[in-house]
Amino acid sequence: MPILDAPRECPIKSHYGKHSVYFPSQKNQTQIVCDSTLEADYCVLLEFEPTVERYQSRPGIFKISVDERIHDYTPDFLVETTELVYYTEIKLDFTKLSARVNAKLQAASCYFNQLGRLLRFADENSIRRGEYLRNLKYLYLHSFNVGADERGDCARQLEALTLPIRLGDLLTKQNGPSTRSIYKAIFDQVLIFDLRQRLTINTQLEVRNDGHQHSESWCSV
């Protein structure tokens, strides 16, 4: 059975051939240290998911028992949502793991179950979903530092628009919202389109009106 033990602080390690990626998190207002670009891509999905309130990488070292031997285990992420808290393990392909690694992950999953937590698994196929992720990465990286005045101006102008509207027409509208505030509105799902299709200047944008709760920054303007 897994041995319950308080996590120790996880030191930042570097390995030959592995380089850290620093992801600029808007939700956490800090840089998240990732061990791969796949982990950084996972962060984009966490930023997009409205129920995720905060998250951290390398949340600690846990003592787990595998075949009656004690091993250190560090999950890749700790995620806190409005409904639950869970850990995530990231791998390129879980079907290609060794028996030893699989046994360690199963023991870790049992360990967290005893704590009343989940250990979730995310691989390349579940994270890098074609145009969906490409669109989110583009929107996220082009929507930084949007101030309250920009959000307010964008929200007011969106209310006055006749929708749907082409992205290109909105971007070139005379005295229209700033480009980054438009991309922020799309990323925050105030404006929506089919994320499975590549975002272009010809993309038709709609206002979301299905009861979805927008982020506080948009509700308060």
PDB file of N, CA, C and O in Angstrom, residues 106-157:
ATOM      1  N   GLN A 106       1.085   3.630 -11.272  1.00  0.00           N
ATOM      2  CA  GLN A 106      -0.075   2.991 -10.640  1.00  0.00           C
ATOM      3  C   GLN A 106      -0.011   3.136  -9.126  1.00  0.00           C
ATOM      4  O   GLN A 106      -1.024   3.380  -8.461  1.00  0.00           O
ATOM      5  N   ALA A 107       1.186   2.990  -8.561  1.00  0.00           N
ATOM      6  CA  ALA A 107       1.345   3.172  -7.118  1.00  0.00           C
ATOM      7  C   ALA A 107       1.051   4.616  -6.722  1.00  0.00           C
ATOM      8  O   ALA A 107       0.427   4.882  -5.690  1.00  0.00           O
ATOM      9  N   ALA A 108       1.492   5.562  -7.555  1.00  0.00           N
ATOM     10  CA  ALA A 108       1.225   6.976  -7.280  1.00  0.00           C
ATOM     11  C   ALA A 108      -0.270   7.263  -7.336  1.00  0.00           C
ATOM     12  O   ALA A 108      -0.806   8.019  -6.517  1.00  0.00           O
ATOM     13  N   SER A 109      -0.964   6.652  -8.301  1.00  0.00           N
ATOM     14  CA  SER A 109      -2.404   6.843  -8.411  1.00  0.00           C
ATOM     15  C   SER A 109      -3.119   6.333  -7.162  1.00  0.00           C
ATOM     16  O   SER A 109      -4.029   6.989  -6.638  1.00  0.00           O
ATOM     17  N   CYS A 110      -2.707   5.163  -6.661  1.00  0.00           N
ATOM     18  CA  CYS A 110      -3.294   4.625  -5.423  1.00  0.00           C
ATOM     19  C   CYS A 110      -2.998   5.542  -4.239  1.00  0.00           C
ATOM     20  O   CYS A 110      -3.857   5.755  -3.371  1.00  0.00           O
ATOM     21  N   TYR A 111      -1.794   6.070  -4.208  1.00  0.00           N
ATOM     22  CA  TYR A 111      -1.395   6.979  -3.127  1.00  0.00           C
ATOM     23  C   TYR A 111      -2.315   8.190  -3.061  1.00  0.00           C
ATOM     24  O   TYR A 111      -2.849   8.552  -2.006  1.00  0.00           O
ATOM     25  N   PHE A 112      -2.521   8.823  -4.212  1.00  0.00           N
ATOM     26  CA  PHE A 112      -3.356  10.025  -4.229  1.00  0.00           C
ATOM     27  C   PHE A 112      -4.826   9.699  -3.979  1.00  0.00           C
ATOM     28  O   PHE A 112      -5.554  10.517  -3.409  1.00  0.00           O
ATOM     29  N   ASN A 113      -5.272   8.510  -4.388  1.00  0.00           N
ATOM     30  CA  ASN A 113      -6.642   8.100  -4.067  1.00  0.00           C
ATOM     31  C   ASN A 113      -6.852   8.045  -2.564  1.00  0.00           C
ATOM     32  O   ASN A 113      -7.917   8.417  -2.062  1.00  0.00           O
ATOM     33  N   GLN A 114      -5.845   7.594  -1.835  1.00  0.00           N
ATOM     34  CA  GLN A 114      -5.955   7.550  -0.377  1.00  0.00           C
ATOM     35  C   GLN A 114      -6.032   8.951   0.222  1.00  0.00           C
ATOM     36  O   GLN A 114      -6.609   9.143   1.288  1.00  0.00           O
ATOM     37  N   LEU A 115      -5.467   9.912  -0.491  1.00  0.00           N
ATOM     38  CA  LEU A 115      -5.532  11.298  -0.032  1.00  0.00           C
ATOM     39  C   LEU A 115      -6.822  11.990  -0.471  1.00  0.00           C
ATOM     40  O   LEU A 115      -7.048  13.156  -0.138  1.00  0.00           O
ATOM     41  N   GLY A 116      -7.655  11.271  -1.222  1.00  0.00           N
ATOM     42  CA  GLY A 116      -8.861  11.879  -1.744  1.00  0.00           C
ATOM     43  C   GLY A 116      -8.609  12.750  -2.952  1.00  0.00           C
ATOM     44  O   GLY A 116      -9.411  13.642  -3.272  1.00  0.00           O
ATOM     45  N   ARG A 117      -7.505  12.515  -3.639  1.00  0.00           N
ATOM     46  CA  ARG A 117      -7.145  13.290  -4.828  1.00  0.00           C
ATOM     47  C   ARG A 117      -7.061  12.350  -6.035  1.00  0.00           C
ATOM     48  O   ARG A 117      -6.944  11.136  -5.892  1.00  0.00           O
ATOM     49  N   LEU A 118      -7.089  12.936  -7.210  1.00  0.00           N
ATOM     50  CA  LEU A 118      -6.950  12.179  -8.438  1.00  0.00           C
ATOM     51  C   LEU A 118      -5.578  12.423  -9.051  1.00  0.00           C
ATOM     52  O   LEU A 118      -5.025  13.517  -8.930  1.00  0.00           O
ATOM     53  N   LEU A 119      -5.043  11.406  -9.709  1.00  0.00           N
ATOM     54  CA  LEU A 119      -3.872  11.575 -10.558  1.00  0.00           C
ATOM     55  C   LEU A 119      -4.336  11.353 -11.982  1.00  0.00           C
ATOM     56  O   LEU A 119      -4.725  10.244 -12.355  1.00  0.00           O
ATOM     57  N   ARG A 120      -4.341  12.420 -12.750  1.00  0.00           N
ATOM     58  CA  ARG A 120      -4.777  12.328 -14.132  1.00  0.00           C
ATOM     59  C   ARG A 120      -3.576  12.185 -15.056  1.00  0.00           C
ATOM     60  O   ARG A 120      -2.463  12.577 -14.710  1.00  0.00           O
ATOM     61  N   PHE A 121      -3.826  11.641 -16.241  1.00  0.00           N
ATOM     62  CA  PHE A 121      -2.768  11.393 -17.204  1.00  0.00           C
ATOM     63  C   PHE A 121      -3.089  12.126 -18.508  1.00  0.00           C
ATOM     64  O   PHE A 121      -4.213  12.054 -19.009  1.00  0.00           O
ATOM     65  N   ALA A 122      -2.093  12.828 -19.037  1.00  0.00           N
ATOM     66  CA  ALA A 122      -2.269  13.576 -20.282  1.00  0.00           C
ATOM     67  C   ALA A 122      -1.089  13.285 -21.199  1.00  0.00           C
ATOM     68  O   ALA A 122       0.067  13.370 -20.778  1.00  0.00           O
ATOM     69  N   ASP A 123      -1.398  12.922 -22.440  1.00  0.00           N
ATOM     70  CA  ASP A 123      -0.334  12.614 -23.399  1.00  0.00           C
ATOM     71  C   ASP A 123      -0.380  13.586 -24.568  1.00  0.00           C
ATOM     72  O   ASP A 123      -1.196  14.509 -24.613  1.00  0.00           O
ATOM     73  N   GLU A 124       0.505  13.370 -25.522  1.00  0.00           N
ATOM     74  CA  GLU A 124       0.603  14.292 -26.655  1.00  0.00           C
ATOM     75  C   GLU A 124      -0.704  14.363 -27.440  1.00  0.00           C
ATOM     76  O   GLU A 124      -1.126  15.440 -27.868  1.00  0.00           O
ATOM     77  N   ASN A 125      -1.367  13.217 -27.616  1.00  0.00           N
ATOM     78  CA  ASN A 125      -2.596  13.206 -28.396  1.00  0.00           C
ATOM     79  C   ASN A 125      -3.723  13.993 -27.723  1.00  0.00           C
ATOM     80  O   ASN A 125      -4.538  14.626 -28.397  1.00  0.00           O
ATOM     81  N   SER A 126      -3.775  13.951 -26.401  1.00  0.00           N
ATOM     82  CA  SER A 126      -4.845  14.656 -25.702  1.00  0.00           C
ATOM     83  C   SER A 126      -4.547  16.149 -25.542  1.00  0.00           C
ATOM     84  O   SER A 126      -5.469  16.946 -25.370  1.00  0.00           O
ATOM     85  N   ILE A 127      -3.275  16.525 -25.595  1.00  0.00           N
ATOM     86  CA  ILE A 127      -2.888  17.929 -25.421  1.00  0.00           C
ATOM     87  C   ILE A 127      -2.800  18.651 -26.755  1.00  0.00           C
ATOM     88  O   ILE A 127      -3.358  19.743 -26.922  1.00  0.00           O
ATOM     89  N   ARG A 128      -2.121  18.044 -27.711  1.00  0.00           N
ATOM     90  CA  ARG A 128      -1.886  18.701 -28.998  1.00  0.00           C
ATOM     91  C   ARG A 128      -2.934  18.262 -30.014  1.00  0.00           C
ATOM     92  O   ARG A 128      -2.670  17.430 -30.891  1.00  0.00           O
ATOM     93  N   ARG A 129      -4.117  18.878 -29.898  1.00  0.00           N
ATOM     94  CA  ARG A 129      -5.248  18.505 -30.743  1.00  0.00           C
ATOM     95  C   ARG A 129      -5.337  19.418 -31.961  1.00  0.00           C
ATOM     96  O   ARG A 129      -6.276  20.187 -32.116  1.00  0.00           O
ATOM     97  N   GLY A 130      -4.342  19.332 -32.820  1.00  0.00           N
ATOM     98  CA  GLY A 130      -4.363  20.026 -34.099  1.00  0.00           C
ATOM     99  C   GLY A 130      -4.582  21.520 -33.987  1.00  0.00           C
ATOM    100  O   GLY A 130      -3.916  22.222 -33.213  1.00  0.00           O
ATOM    101  N   GLU A 131      -5.550  22.012 -34.779  1.00  0.00           N
ATOM    102  CA  GLU A 131      -5.807  23.447 -34.834  1.00  0.00           C
ATOM    103  C   GLU A 131      -6.291  23.994 -33.493  1.00  0.00           C
ATOM    104  O   GLU A 131      -6.087  25.176 -33.191  1.00  0.00           O
ATOM    105  N   TYR A 132      -6.933  23.166 -32.693  1.00  0.00           N
ATOM    106  CA  TYR A 132      -7.450  23.604 -31.391  1.00  0.00           C
ATOM    107  C   TYR A 132      -6.337  24.215 -30.547  1.00  0.00           C
ATOM    108  O   TYR A 132      -6.447  25.351 -30.068  1.00  0.00           O
ATOM    109  N   LEU A 133      -5.248  23.483 -30.373  1.00  0.00           N
ATOM    110  CA  LEU A 133      -4.143  23.999 -29.567  1.00  0.00           C
ATOM    111  C   LEU A 133      -3.431  25.140 -30.275  1.00  0.00           C
ATOM    112  O   LEU A 133      -3.051  26.127 -29.639  1.00  0.00           O
ATOM    113  N   ARG A 134      -3.242  25.037 -31.568  1.00  0.00           N
ATOM    114  CA  ARG A 134      -2.558  26.113 -32.314  1.00  0.00           C
ATOM    115  C   ARG A 134      -3.308  27.426 -32.149  1.00  0.00           C
ATOM    116  O   ARG A 134      -2.704  28.485 -31.952  1.00  0.00           O
ATOM    117  N   ASN A 135      -4.622  27.384 -32.259  1.00  0.00           N
ATOM    118  CA  ASN A 135      -5.420  28.597 -32.082  1.00  0.00           C
ATOM    119  C   ASN A 135      -5.264  29.161 -30.677  1.00  0.00           C
ATOM    120  O   ASN A 135      -5.078  30.376 -30.498  1.00  0.00           O
ATOM    121  N   LEU A 136      -5.354  28.295 -29.676  1.00  0.00           N
ATOM    122  CA  LEU A 136      -5.258  28.762 -28.299  1.00  0.00           C
ATOM    123  C   LEU A 136      -3.888  29.370 -28.010  1.00  0.00           C
ATOM    124  O   LEU A 136      -3.786  30.398 -27.325  1.00  0.00           O
ATOM    125  N   LYS A 137      -2.831  28.761 -28.524  1.00  0.00           N
ATOM    126  CA  LYS A 137      -1.490  29.293 -28.288  1.00  0.00           C
ATOM    127  C   LYS A 137      -1.342  30.666 -28.936  1.00  0.00           C
ATOM    128  O   LYS A 137      -0.776  31.586 -28.331  1.00  0.00           O
ATOM    129  N   TYR A 138      -1.846  30.814 -30.144  1.00  0.00           N
ATOM    130  CA  TYR A 138      -1.745  32.107 -30.827  1.00  0.00           C
ATOM    131  C   TYR A 138      -2.517  33.174 -30.053  1.00  0.00           C
ATOM    132  O   TYR A 138      -2.009  34.284 -29.814  1.00  0.00           O
ATOM    133  N   LEU A 139      -3.741  32.865 -29.665  1.00  0.00           N
ATOM    134  CA  LEU A 139      -4.563  33.827 -28.939  1.00  0.00           C
ATOM    135  C   LEU A 139      -3.939  34.191 -27.603  1.00  0.00           C
ATOM    136  O   LEU A 139      -3.913  35.364 -27.210  1.00  0.00           O
ATOM    137  N   TYR A 140      -3.434  33.180 -26.900  1.00  0.00           N
ATOM    138  CA  TYR A 140      -2.857  33.432 -25.577  1.00  0.00           C
ATOM    139  C   TYR A 140      -1.635  34.332 -25.667  1.00  0.00           C
ATOM    140  O   TYR A 140      -1.494  35.297 -24.900  1.00  0.00           O
ATOM    141  N   LEU A 141      -0.744  34.033 -26.586  1.00  0.00           N
ATOM    142  CA  LEU A 141       0.504  34.782 -26.689  1.00  0.00           C
ATOM    143  C   LEU A 141       0.304  36.183 -27.269  1.00  0.00           C
ATOM    144  O   LEU A 141       1.205  37.017 -27.179  1.00  0.00           O
ATOM    145  N   HIS A 142      -0.867  36.460 -27.831  1.00  0.00           N
ATOM    146  CA  HIS A 142      -1.140  37.784 -28.392  1.00  0.00           C
ATOM    147  C   HIS A 142      -2.170  38.560 -27.578  1.00  0.00           C
ATOM    148  O   HIS A 142      -2.748  39.530 -28.080  1.00  0.00           O
ATOM    149  N   SER A 143      -2.397  38.135 -26.335  1.00  0.00           N
ATOM    150  CA  SER A 143      -3.415  38.817 -25.528  1.00  0.00           C
ATOM    151  C   SER A 143      -2.903  39.208 -24.143  1.00  0.00           C
ATOM    152  O   SER A 143      -3.677  39.295 -23.193  1.00  0.00           O
ATOM    153  N   PHE A 144      -1.604  39.461 -24.037  1.00  0.00           N
ATOM    154  CA  PHE A 144      -1.024  39.846 -22.753  1.00  0.00           C
ATOM    155  C   PHE A 144      -1.226  41.338 -22.482  1.00  0.00           C
ATOM    156  O   PHE A 144      -1.359  42.152 -23.388  1.00  0.00           O
ATOM    157  N   ASN A 145      -1.207  41.654 -21.185  1.00  0.00           N
ATOM    158  CA  ASN A 145      -1.188  43.045 -20.707  1.00  0.00           C
ATOM    159  C   ASN A 145      -2.368  43.881 -21.195  1.00  0.00           C
ATOM    160  O   ASN A 145      -2.220  45.063 -21.516  1.00  0.00           O
ATOM    161  N   VAL A 146      -3.542  43.252 -21.250  1.00  0.00           N
ATOM    162  CA  VAL A 146      -4.752  43.992 -21.597  1.00  0.00           C
ATOM    163  C   VAL A 146      -5.273  44.663 -20.334  1.00  0.00           C
ATOM    164  O   VAL A 146      -5.661  44.002 -19.376  1.00  0.00           O
ATOM    165  N   GLY A 147      -5.276  45.991 -20.322  1.00  0.00           N
ATOM    166  CA  GLY A 147      -5.695  46.732 -19.144  1.00  0.00           C
ATOM    167  C   GLY A 147      -7.207  46.826 -19.014  1.00  0.00           C
ATOM    168  O   GLY A 147      -7.957  46.491 -19.933  1.00  0.00           O
ATOM    169  N   ALA A 148      -7.651  47.322 -17.874  1.00  0.00           N
ATOM    170  CA  ALA A 148      -9.085  47.451 -17.598  1.00  0.00           C
ATOM    171  C   ALA A 148      -9.757  48.381 -18.590  1.00  0.00           C
ATOM    172  O   ALA A 148     -10.891  48.127 -19.036  1.00  0.00           O
ATOM    173  N   ASP A 149      -9.075  49.479 -18.974  1.00  0.00           N
ATOM    174  CA  ASP A 149      -9.665  50.416 -19.932  1.00  0.00           C
ATOM    175  C   ASP A 149      -9.856  49.758 -21.298  1.00  0.00           C
ATOM    176  O   ASP A 149     -10.879  49.956 -21.964  1.00  0.00           O
ATOM    177  N   GLU A 150      -8.857  48.964 -21.707  1.00  0.00           N
ATOM    178  CA  GLU A 150      -8.977  48.256 -22.987  1.00  0.00           C
ATOM    179  C   GLU A 150     -10.117  47.251 -22.956  1.00  0.00           C
ATOM    180  O   GLU A 150     -10.887  47.126 -23.914  1.00  0.00           O
ATOM    181  N   ARG A 151     -10.218  46.492 -21.858  1.00  0.00           N
ATOM    182  CA  ARG A 151     -11.300  45.524 -21.729  1.00  0.00           C
ATOM    183  C   ARG A 151     -12.654  46.220 -21.769  1.00  0.00           C
ATOM    184  O   ARG A 151     -13.604  45.749 -22.405  1.00  0.00           O
ATOM    185  N   GLY A 152     -12.750  47.337 -21.045  1.00  0.00           N
ATOM    186  CA  GLY A 152     -14.010  48.068 -21.011  1.00  0.00           C
ATOM    187  C   GLY A 152     -14.404  48.589 -22.381  1.00  0.00           C
ATOM    188  O   GLY A 152     -15.568  48.473 -22.790  1.00  0.00           O
ATOM    189  N   ASP A 153     -13.425  49.159 -23.091  1.00  0.00           N
ATOM    190  CA  ASP A 153     -13.697  49.668 -24.426  1.00  0.00           C
ATOM    191  C   ASP A 153     -14.114  48.533 -25.354  1.00  0.00           C
ATOM    192  O   ASP A 153     -15.068  48.671 -26.138  1.00  0.00           O
ATOM    193  N   CYS A 154     -13.421  47.407 -25.268  1.00  0.00           N
ATOM    194  CA  CYS A 154     -13.745  46.263 -26.117  1.00  0.00           C
ATOM    195  C   CYS A 154     -15.150  45.751 -25.808  1.00  0.00           C
ATOM    196  O   CYS A 154     -15.946  45.495 -26.713  1.00  0.00           O
ATOM    197  N   ALA A 155     -15.489  45.617 -24.529  1.00  0.00           N
ATOM    198  CA  ALA A 155     -16.806  45.115 -24.137  1.00  0.00           C
ATOM    199  C   ALA A 155     -17.919  46.029 -24.636  1.00  0.00           C
ATOM    200  O   ALA A 155     -18.949  45.562 -25.143  1.00  0.00           O
ATOM    201  N   ARG A 156     -17.710  47.334 -24.511  1.00  0.00           N
ATOM    202  CA  ARG A 156     -18.739  48.279 -24.965  1.00  0.00           C
ATOM    203  C   ARG A 156     -18.935  48.210 -26.483  1.00  0.00           C
ATOM    204  O   ARG A 156     -20.068  48.254 -26.981  1.00  0.00           O
ATOM    205  N   GLN A 157     -17.825  48.099 -27.204  1.00  0.00           N
ATOM    206  CA  GLN A 157     -17.939  48.047 -28.658  1.00  0.00           C
ATOM    207  C   GLN A 157     -18.553  46.733 -29.128  1.00  0.00           C
ATOM    208  O   GLN A 157     -19.290  46.707 -30.124  1.00  0.00           O
TER     209      GLN A 157
END
